PDB file of C-alpha atoms in Angstrom:
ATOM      1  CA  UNK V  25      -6.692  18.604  -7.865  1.00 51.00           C
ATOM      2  CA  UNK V  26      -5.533  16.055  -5.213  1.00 44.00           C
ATOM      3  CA  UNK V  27      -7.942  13.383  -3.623  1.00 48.00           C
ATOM      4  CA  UNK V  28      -7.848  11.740  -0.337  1.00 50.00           C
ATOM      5  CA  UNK V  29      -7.127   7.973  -0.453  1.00 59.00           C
ATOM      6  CA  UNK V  30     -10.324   7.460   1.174  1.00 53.00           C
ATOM      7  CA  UNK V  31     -12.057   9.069  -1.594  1.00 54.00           C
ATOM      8  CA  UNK V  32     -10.680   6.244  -3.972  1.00 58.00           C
ATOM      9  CA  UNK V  33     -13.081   3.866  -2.446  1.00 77.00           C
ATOM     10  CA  UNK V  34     -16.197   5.837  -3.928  1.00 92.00           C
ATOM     11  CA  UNK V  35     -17.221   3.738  -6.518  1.00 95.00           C
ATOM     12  CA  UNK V  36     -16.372   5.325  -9.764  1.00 96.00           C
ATOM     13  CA  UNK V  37     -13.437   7.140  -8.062  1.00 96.00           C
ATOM     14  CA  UNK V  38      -9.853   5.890  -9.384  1.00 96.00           C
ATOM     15  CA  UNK V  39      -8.547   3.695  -6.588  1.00 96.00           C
ATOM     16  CA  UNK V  40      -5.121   2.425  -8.287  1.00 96.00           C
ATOM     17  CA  UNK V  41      -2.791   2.881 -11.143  1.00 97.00           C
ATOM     18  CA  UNK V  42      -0.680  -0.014 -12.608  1.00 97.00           C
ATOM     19  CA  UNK V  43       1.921  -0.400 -15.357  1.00 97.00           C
ATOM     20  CA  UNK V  44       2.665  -3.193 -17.636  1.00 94.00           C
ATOM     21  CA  UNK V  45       6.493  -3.027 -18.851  1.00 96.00           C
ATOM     22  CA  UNK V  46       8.736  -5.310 -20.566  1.00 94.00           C
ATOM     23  CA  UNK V  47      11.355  -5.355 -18.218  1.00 95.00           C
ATOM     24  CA  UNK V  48      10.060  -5.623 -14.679  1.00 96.00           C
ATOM     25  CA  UNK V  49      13.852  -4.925 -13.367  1.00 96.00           C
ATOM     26  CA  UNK V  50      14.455  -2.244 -15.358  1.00 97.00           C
ATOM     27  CA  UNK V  51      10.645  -0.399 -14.644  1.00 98.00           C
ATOM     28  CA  UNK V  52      11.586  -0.600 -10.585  1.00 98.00           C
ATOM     29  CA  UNK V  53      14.927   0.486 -11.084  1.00 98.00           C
ATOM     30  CA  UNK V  54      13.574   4.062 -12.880  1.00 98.00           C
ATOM     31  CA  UNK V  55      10.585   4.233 -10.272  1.00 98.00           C
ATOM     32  CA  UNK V  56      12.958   3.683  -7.343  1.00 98.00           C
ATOM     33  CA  UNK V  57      15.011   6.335  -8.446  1.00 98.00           C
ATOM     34  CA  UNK V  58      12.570   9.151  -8.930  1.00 98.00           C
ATOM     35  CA  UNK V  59       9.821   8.400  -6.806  1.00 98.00           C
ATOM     36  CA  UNK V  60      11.725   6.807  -3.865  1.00 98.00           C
ATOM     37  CA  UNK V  61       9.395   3.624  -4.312  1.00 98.00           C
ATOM     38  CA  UNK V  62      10.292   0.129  -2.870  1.00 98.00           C
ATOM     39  CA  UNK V  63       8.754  -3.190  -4.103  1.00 97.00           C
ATOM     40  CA  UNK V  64       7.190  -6.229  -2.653  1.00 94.00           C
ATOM     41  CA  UNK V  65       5.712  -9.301  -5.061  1.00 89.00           C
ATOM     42  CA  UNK V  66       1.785  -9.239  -5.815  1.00 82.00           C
ATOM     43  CA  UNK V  67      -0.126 -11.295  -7.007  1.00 77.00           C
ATOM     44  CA  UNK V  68       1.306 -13.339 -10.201  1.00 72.00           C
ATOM     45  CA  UNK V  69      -1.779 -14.430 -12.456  1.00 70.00           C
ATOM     46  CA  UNK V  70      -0.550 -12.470 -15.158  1.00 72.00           C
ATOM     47  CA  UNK V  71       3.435 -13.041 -15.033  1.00 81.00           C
ATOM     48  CA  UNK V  72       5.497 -11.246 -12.680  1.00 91.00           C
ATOM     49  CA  UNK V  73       3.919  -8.617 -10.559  1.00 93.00           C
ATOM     50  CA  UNK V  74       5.182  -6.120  -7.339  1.00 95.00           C
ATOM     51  CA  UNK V  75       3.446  -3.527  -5.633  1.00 95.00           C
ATOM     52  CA  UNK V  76       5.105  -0.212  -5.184  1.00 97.00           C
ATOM     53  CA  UNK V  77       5.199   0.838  -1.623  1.00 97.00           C
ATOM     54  CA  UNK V  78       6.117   4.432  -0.365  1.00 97.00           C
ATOM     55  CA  UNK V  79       6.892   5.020   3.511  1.00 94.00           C
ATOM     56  CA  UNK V  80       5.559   1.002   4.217  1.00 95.00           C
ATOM     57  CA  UNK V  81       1.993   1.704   2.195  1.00 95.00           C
ATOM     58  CA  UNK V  82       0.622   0.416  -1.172  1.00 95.00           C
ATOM     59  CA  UNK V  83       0.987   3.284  -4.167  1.00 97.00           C
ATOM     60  CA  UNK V  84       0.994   1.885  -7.296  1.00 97.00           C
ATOM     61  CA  UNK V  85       1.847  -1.678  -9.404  1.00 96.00           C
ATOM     62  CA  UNK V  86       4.672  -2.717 -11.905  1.00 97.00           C
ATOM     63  CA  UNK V  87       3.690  -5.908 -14.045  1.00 95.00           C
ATOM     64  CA  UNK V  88       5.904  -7.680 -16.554  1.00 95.00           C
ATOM     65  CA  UNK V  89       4.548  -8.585 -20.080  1.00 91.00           C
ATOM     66  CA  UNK V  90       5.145 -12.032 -21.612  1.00 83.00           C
ATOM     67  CA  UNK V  91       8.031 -12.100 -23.836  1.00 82.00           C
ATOM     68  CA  UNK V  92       5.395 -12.641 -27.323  1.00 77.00           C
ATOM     69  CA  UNK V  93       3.125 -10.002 -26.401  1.00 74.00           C
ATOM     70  CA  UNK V  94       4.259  -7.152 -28.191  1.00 73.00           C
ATOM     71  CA  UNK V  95       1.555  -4.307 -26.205  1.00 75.00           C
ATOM     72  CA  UNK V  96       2.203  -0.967 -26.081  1.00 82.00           C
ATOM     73  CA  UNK V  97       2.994   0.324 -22.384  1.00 93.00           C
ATOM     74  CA  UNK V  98       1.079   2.245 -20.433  1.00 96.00           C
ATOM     75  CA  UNK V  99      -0.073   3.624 -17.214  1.00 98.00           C
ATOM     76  CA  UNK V 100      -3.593   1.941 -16.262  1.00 97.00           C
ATOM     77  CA  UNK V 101      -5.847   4.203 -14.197  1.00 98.00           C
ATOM     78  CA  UNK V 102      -8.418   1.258 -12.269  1.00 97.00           C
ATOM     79  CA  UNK V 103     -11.685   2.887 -10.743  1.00 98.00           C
ATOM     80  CA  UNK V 104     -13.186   1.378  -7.970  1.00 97.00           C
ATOM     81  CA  UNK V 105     -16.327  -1.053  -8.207  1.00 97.00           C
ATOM     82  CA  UNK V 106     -18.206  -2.643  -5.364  1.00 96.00           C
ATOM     83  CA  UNK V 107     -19.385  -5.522  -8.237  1.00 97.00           C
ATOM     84  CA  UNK V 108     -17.088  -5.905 -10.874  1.00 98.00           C
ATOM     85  CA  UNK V 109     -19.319  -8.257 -12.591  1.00 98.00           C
ATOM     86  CA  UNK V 110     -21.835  -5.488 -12.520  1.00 98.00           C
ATOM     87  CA  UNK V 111     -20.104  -3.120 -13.466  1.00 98.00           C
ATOM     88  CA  UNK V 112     -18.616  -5.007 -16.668  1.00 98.00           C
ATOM     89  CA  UNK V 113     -22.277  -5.679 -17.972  1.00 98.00           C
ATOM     90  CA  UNK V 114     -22.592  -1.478 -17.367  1.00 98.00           C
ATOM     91  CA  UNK V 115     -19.749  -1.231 -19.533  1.00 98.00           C
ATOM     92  CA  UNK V 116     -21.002  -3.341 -21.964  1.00 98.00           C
ATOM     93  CA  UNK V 117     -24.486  -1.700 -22.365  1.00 98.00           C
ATOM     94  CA  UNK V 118     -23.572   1.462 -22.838  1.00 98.00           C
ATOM     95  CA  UNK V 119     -21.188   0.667 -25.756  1.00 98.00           C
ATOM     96  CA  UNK V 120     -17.870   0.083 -24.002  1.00 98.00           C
ATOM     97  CA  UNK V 121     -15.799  -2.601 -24.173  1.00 98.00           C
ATOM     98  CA  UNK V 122     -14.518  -5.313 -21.554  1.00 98.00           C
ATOM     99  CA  UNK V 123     -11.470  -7.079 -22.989  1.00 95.00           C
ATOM    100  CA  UNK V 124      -9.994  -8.843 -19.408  1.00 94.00           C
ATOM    101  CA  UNK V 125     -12.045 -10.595 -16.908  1.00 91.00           C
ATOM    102  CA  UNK V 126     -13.653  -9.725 -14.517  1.00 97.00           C
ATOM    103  CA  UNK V 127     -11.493 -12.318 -12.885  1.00 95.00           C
ATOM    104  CA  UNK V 128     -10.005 -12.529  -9.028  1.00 93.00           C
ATOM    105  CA  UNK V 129      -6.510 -11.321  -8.472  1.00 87.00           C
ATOM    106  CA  UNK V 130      -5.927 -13.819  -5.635  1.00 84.00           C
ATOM    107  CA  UNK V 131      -7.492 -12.719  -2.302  1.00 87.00           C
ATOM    108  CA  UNK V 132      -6.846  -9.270  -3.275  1.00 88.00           C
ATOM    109  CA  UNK V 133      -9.860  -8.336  -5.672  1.00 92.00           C
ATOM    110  CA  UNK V 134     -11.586  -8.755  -8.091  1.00 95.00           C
ATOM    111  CA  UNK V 135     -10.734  -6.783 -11.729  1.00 95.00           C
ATOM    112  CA  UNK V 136     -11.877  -5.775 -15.240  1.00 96.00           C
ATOM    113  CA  UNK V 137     -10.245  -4.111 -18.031  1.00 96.00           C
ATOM    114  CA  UNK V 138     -12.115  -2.408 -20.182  1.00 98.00           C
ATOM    115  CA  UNK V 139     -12.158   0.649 -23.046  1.00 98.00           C
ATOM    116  CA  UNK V 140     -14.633   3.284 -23.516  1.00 98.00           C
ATOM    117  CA  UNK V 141     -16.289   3.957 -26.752  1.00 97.00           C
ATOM    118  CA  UNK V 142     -13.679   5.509 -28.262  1.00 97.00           C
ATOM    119  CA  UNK V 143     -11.126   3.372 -26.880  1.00 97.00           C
ATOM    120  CA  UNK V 144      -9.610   4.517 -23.992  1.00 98.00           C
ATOM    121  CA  UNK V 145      -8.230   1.757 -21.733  1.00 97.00           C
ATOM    122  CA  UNK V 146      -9.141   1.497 -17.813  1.00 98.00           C
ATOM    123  CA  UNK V 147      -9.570  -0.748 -15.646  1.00 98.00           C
ATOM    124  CA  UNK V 148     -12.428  -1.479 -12.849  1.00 98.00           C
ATOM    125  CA  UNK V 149     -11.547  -2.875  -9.153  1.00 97.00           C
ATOM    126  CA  UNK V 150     -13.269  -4.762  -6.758  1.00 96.00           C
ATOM    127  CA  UNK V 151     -11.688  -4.099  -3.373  1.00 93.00           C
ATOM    128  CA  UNK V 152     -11.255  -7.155  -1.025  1.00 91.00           C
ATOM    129  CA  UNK V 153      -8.263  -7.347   1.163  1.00 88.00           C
ATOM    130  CA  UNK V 154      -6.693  -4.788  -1.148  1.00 87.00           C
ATOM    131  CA  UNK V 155      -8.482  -1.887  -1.377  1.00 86.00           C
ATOM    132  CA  UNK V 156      -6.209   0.342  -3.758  1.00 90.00           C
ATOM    133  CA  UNK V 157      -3.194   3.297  -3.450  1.00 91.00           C
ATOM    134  CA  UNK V 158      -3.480   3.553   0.255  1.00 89.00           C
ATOM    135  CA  UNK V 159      -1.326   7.291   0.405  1.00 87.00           C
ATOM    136  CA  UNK V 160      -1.889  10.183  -1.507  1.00 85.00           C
ATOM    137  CA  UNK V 161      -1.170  13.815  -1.477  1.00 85.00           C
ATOM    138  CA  UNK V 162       2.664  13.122  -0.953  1.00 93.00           C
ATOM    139  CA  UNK V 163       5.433  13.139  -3.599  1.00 96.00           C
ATOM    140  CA  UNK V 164       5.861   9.892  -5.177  1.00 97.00           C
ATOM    141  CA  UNK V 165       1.820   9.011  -5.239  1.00 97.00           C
ATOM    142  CA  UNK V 166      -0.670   9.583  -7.963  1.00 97.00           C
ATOM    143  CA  UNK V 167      -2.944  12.491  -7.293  1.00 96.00           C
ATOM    144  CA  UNK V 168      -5.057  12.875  -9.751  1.00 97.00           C
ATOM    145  CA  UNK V 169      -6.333  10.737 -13.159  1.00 98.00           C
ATOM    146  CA  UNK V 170      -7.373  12.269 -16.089  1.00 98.00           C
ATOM    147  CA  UNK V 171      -8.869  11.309 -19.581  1.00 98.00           C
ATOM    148  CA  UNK V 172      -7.338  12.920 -22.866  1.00 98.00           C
ATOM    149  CA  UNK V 173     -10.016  12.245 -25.579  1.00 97.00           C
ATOM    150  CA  UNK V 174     -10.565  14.255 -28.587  1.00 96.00           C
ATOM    151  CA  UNK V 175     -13.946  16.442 -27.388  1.00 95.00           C
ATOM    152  CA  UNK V 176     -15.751  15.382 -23.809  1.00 96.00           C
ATOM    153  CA  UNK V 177     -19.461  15.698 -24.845  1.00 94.00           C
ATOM    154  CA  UNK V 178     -18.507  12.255 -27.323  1.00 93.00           C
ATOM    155  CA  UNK V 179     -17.683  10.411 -23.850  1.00 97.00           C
ATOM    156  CA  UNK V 180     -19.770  12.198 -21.031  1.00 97.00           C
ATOM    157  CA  UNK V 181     -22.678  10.266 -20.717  1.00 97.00           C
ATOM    158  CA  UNK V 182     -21.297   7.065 -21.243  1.00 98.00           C
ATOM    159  CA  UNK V 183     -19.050   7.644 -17.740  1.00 98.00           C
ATOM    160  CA  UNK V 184     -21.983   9.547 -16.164  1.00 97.00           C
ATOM    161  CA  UNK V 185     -23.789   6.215 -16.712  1.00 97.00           C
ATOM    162  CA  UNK V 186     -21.339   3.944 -16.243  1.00 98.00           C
ATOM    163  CA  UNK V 187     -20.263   5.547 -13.071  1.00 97.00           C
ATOM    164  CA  UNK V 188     -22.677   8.478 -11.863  1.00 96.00           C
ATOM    165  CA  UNK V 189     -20.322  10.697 -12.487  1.00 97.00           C
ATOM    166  CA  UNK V 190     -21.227  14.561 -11.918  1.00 96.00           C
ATOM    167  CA  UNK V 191     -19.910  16.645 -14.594  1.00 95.00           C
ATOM    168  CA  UNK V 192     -19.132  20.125 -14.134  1.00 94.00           C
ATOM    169  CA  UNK V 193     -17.304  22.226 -17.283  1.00 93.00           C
ATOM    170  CA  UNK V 194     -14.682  24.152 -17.075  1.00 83.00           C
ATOM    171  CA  UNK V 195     -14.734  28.287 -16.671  1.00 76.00           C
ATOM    172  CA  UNK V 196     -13.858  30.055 -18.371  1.00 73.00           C
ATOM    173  CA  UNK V 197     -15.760  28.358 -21.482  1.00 73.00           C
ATOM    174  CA  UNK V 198     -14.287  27.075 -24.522  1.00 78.00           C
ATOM    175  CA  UNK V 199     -12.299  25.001 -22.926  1.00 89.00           C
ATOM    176  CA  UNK V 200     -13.307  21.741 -23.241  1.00 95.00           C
ATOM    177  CA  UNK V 201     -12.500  19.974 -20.036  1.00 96.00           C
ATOM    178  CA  UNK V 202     -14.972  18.228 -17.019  1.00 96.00           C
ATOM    179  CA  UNK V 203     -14.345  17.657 -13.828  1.00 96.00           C
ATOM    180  CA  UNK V 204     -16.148  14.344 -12.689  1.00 97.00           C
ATOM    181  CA  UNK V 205     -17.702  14.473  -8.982  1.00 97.00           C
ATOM    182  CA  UNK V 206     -18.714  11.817  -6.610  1.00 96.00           C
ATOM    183  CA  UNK V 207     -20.544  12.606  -3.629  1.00 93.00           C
ATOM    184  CA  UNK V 208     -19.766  15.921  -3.753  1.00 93.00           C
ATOM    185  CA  UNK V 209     -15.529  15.661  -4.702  1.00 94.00           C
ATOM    186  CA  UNK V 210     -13.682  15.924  -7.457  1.00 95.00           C
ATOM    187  CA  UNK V 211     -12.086  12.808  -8.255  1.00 96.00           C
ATOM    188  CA  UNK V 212     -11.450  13.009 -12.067  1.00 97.00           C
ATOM    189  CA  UNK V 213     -11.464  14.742 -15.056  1.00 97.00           C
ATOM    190  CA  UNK V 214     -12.031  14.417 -18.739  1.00 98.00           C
ATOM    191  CA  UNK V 215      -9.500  16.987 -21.152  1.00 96.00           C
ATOM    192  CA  UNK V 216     -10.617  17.358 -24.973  1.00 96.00           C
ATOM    193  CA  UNK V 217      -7.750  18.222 -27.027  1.00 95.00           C
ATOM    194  CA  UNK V 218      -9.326  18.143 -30.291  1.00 94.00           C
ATOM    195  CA  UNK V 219      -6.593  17.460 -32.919  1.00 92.00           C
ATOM    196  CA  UNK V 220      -4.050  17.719 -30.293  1.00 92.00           C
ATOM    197  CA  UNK V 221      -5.034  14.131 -29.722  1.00 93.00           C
ATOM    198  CA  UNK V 222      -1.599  12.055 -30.024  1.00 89.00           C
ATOM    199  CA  UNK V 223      -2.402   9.896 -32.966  1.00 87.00           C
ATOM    200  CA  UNK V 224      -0.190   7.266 -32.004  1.00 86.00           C
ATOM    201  CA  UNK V 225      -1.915   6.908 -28.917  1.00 89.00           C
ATOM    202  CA  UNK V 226      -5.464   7.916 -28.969  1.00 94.00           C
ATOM    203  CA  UNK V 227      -7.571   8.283 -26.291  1.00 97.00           C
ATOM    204  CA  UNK V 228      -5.945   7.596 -23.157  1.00 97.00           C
ATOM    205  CA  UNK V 229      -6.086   8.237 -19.477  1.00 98.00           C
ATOM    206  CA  UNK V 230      -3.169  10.059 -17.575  1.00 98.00           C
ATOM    207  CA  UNK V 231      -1.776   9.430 -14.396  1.00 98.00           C
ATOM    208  CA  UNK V 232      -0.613  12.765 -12.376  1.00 98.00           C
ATOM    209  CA  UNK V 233       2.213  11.868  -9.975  1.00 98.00           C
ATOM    210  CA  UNK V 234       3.105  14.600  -7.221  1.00 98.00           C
ATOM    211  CA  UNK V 235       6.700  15.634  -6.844  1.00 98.00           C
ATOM    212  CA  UNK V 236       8.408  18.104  -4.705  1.00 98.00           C
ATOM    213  CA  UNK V 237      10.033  19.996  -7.681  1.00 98.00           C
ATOM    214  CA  UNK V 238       8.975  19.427 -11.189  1.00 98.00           C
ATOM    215  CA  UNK V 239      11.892  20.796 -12.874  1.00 98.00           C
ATOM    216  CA  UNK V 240      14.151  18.777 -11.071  1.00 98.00           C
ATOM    217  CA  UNK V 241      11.533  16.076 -11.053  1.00 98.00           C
ATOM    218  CA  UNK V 242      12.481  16.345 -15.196  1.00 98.00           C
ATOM    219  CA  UNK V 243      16.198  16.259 -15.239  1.00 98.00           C
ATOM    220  CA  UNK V 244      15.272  13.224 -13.139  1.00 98.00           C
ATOM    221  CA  UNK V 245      13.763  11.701 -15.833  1.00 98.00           C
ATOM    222  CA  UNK V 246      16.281  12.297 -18.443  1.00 98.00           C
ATOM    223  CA  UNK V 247      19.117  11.122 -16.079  1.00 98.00           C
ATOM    224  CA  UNK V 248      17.351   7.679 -15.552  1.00 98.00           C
ATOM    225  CA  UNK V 249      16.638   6.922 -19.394  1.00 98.00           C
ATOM    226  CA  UNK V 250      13.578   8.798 -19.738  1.00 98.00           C
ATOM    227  CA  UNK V 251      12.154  11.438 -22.100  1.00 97.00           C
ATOM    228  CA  UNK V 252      10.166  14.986 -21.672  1.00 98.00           C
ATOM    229  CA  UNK V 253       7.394  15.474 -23.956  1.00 97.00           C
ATOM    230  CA  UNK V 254       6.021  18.186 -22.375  1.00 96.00           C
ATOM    231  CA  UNK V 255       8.797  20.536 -20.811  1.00 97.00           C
ATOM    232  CA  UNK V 256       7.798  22.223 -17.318  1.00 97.00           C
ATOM    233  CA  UNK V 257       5.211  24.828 -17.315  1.00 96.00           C
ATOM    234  CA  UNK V 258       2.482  26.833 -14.952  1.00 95.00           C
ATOM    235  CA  UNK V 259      -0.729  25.856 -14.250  1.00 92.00           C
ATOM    236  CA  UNK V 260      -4.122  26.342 -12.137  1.00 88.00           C
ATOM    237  CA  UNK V 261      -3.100  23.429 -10.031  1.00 91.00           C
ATOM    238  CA  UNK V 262       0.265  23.464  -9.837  1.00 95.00           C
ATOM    239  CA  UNK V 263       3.840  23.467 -12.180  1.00 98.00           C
ATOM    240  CA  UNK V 264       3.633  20.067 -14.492  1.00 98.00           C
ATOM    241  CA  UNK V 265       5.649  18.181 -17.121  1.00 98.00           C
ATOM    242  CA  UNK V 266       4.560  15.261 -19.048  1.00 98.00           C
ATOM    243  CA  UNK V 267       7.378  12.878 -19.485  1.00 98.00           C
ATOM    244  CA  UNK V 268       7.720   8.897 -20.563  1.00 98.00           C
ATOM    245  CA  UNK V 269       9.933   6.575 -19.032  1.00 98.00           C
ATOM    246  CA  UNK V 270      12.617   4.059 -20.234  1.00 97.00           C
ATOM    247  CA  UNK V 271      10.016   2.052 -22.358  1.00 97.00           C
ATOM    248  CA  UNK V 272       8.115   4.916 -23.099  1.00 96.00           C
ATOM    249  CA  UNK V 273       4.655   5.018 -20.121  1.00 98.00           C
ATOM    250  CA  UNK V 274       3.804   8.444 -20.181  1.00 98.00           C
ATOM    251  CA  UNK V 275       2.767  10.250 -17.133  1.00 98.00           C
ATOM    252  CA  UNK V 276       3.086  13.535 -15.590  1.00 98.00           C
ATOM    253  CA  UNK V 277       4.831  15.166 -13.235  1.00 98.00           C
ATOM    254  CA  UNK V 278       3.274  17.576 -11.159  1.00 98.00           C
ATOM    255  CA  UNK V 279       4.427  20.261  -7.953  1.00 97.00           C
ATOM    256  CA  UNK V 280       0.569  20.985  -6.671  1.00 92.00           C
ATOM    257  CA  UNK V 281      -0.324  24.416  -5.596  1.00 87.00           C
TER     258      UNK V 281
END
């Protein structure tokens, strides 16, 4: 399930994960504590903005809404572009939707955020002197990305164009999952859930973050302000938990094989 950070820079391959809170203070504080994170300011076109660094390298970003903009908040999953602009018009064409940009993020990049068809919020990056989550396969970084939509054959082909994605299905069959593949790796996947979809969320994409122990990983959670939505359980890939934090991201929590 995990991917090398190198892989990231495939276009099409998730390359960095970022979170929009209400509280900027409050987001690092419960990050610090679980994942061990520290924080150094990024770039501020949007209102306040740090990059989460683990062991002196770039993981993941913490933004701070403006105080009218009532948004729900969520973990963003960005996949890597070599032409944002490009890619947008992609997006466009084959029914998706671009709400943000694309627009430069200082010297950084260049970035998009867009929705799928059936509304599922990501965003697109253009690597320049930041080139996305520059650690993986350790606790504390995301490992893997994943898009919960209600059936996959509604949203295949526009990520297969959008991306060249290779799908693959899942064995056994009947159940409805696809890994995506670039150049040969598994980078992503897409999870149909049918009318397990959460209806106050829709279609979403989730962010896998590796711990060293999910359980405790859990109690974690609940001891900073969090909440576990999905309590710790077994799986191909490792034990996972899907829990929310203190304004309510979800994410999950996982102990890979």
């Amino acid at each position: 399930m995990t991917t090398e950070a190198a892989t990231r820079r495939i276009p099409g391959a998730p390359c960095w994960v970022s979170l929009l809170a209400h509280s900027l203070s409050a987001t690092q504080e419960f990050y610090g504590a679980l994942f061990g994170w520290e924080f150094r300011p990024g770039p501020q076109h949007f209102g306040p903005y740090a990059r989460a660094f683990l062991n002196g390298r770039e993981v993941a970003g913490l933004g701070e809404l403006a105080p009218d903009r009532h948004l729900p908040v969520a973990w963003t999953t960005y996949l890597a572009s070599d032409d944002a602009d490009t890619t947008a018009e992609q997006i466009r064409s084959c029914g998706g939707t671009v709400a943000v940009g694309p627009l430069d993020a200082d010297s950084a990049g260049r970035m998009a955020i867009a929705s799928d068809p059936h509304g599922a919020i990501f965003g697109i990056w253009q690597g320049r002197t930041m080139m996305g989550t520059a650690l993986s396969e350790e606790p504390g970084t995301p490992v893997w990305n994943e898009l919960v939509t209600q059936d996959t054959d509604s949203v295949r082909t526009f990520y297969e164009h959008v991306f060249a994605f290779e799908a693959e299905a899942a064995d056994p069959p009947g159940f409805d999952y696809l890994t995506l593949h670039l150049k040969g790796r598994a980078v992503a996947g897409i999870h149909g859930v049918g009318a397990d979809l959460p209806r106050d969320r829709g279609p979403h994409w989730m962010t896998y973050f590796a711990v060293p122990d999910t359980d405790a990983a859990t109690r974690r959670v609940t001891e900073l302000g969090g909440h576990v939505l999905r309590p710790a359980r077994d799986s191909a890939h490792g034990r996972l938990a899907t829990v929310a934090d203190v304004e309510g991201a979800v994410f999950t929590v996982i102990q890979p094989r």
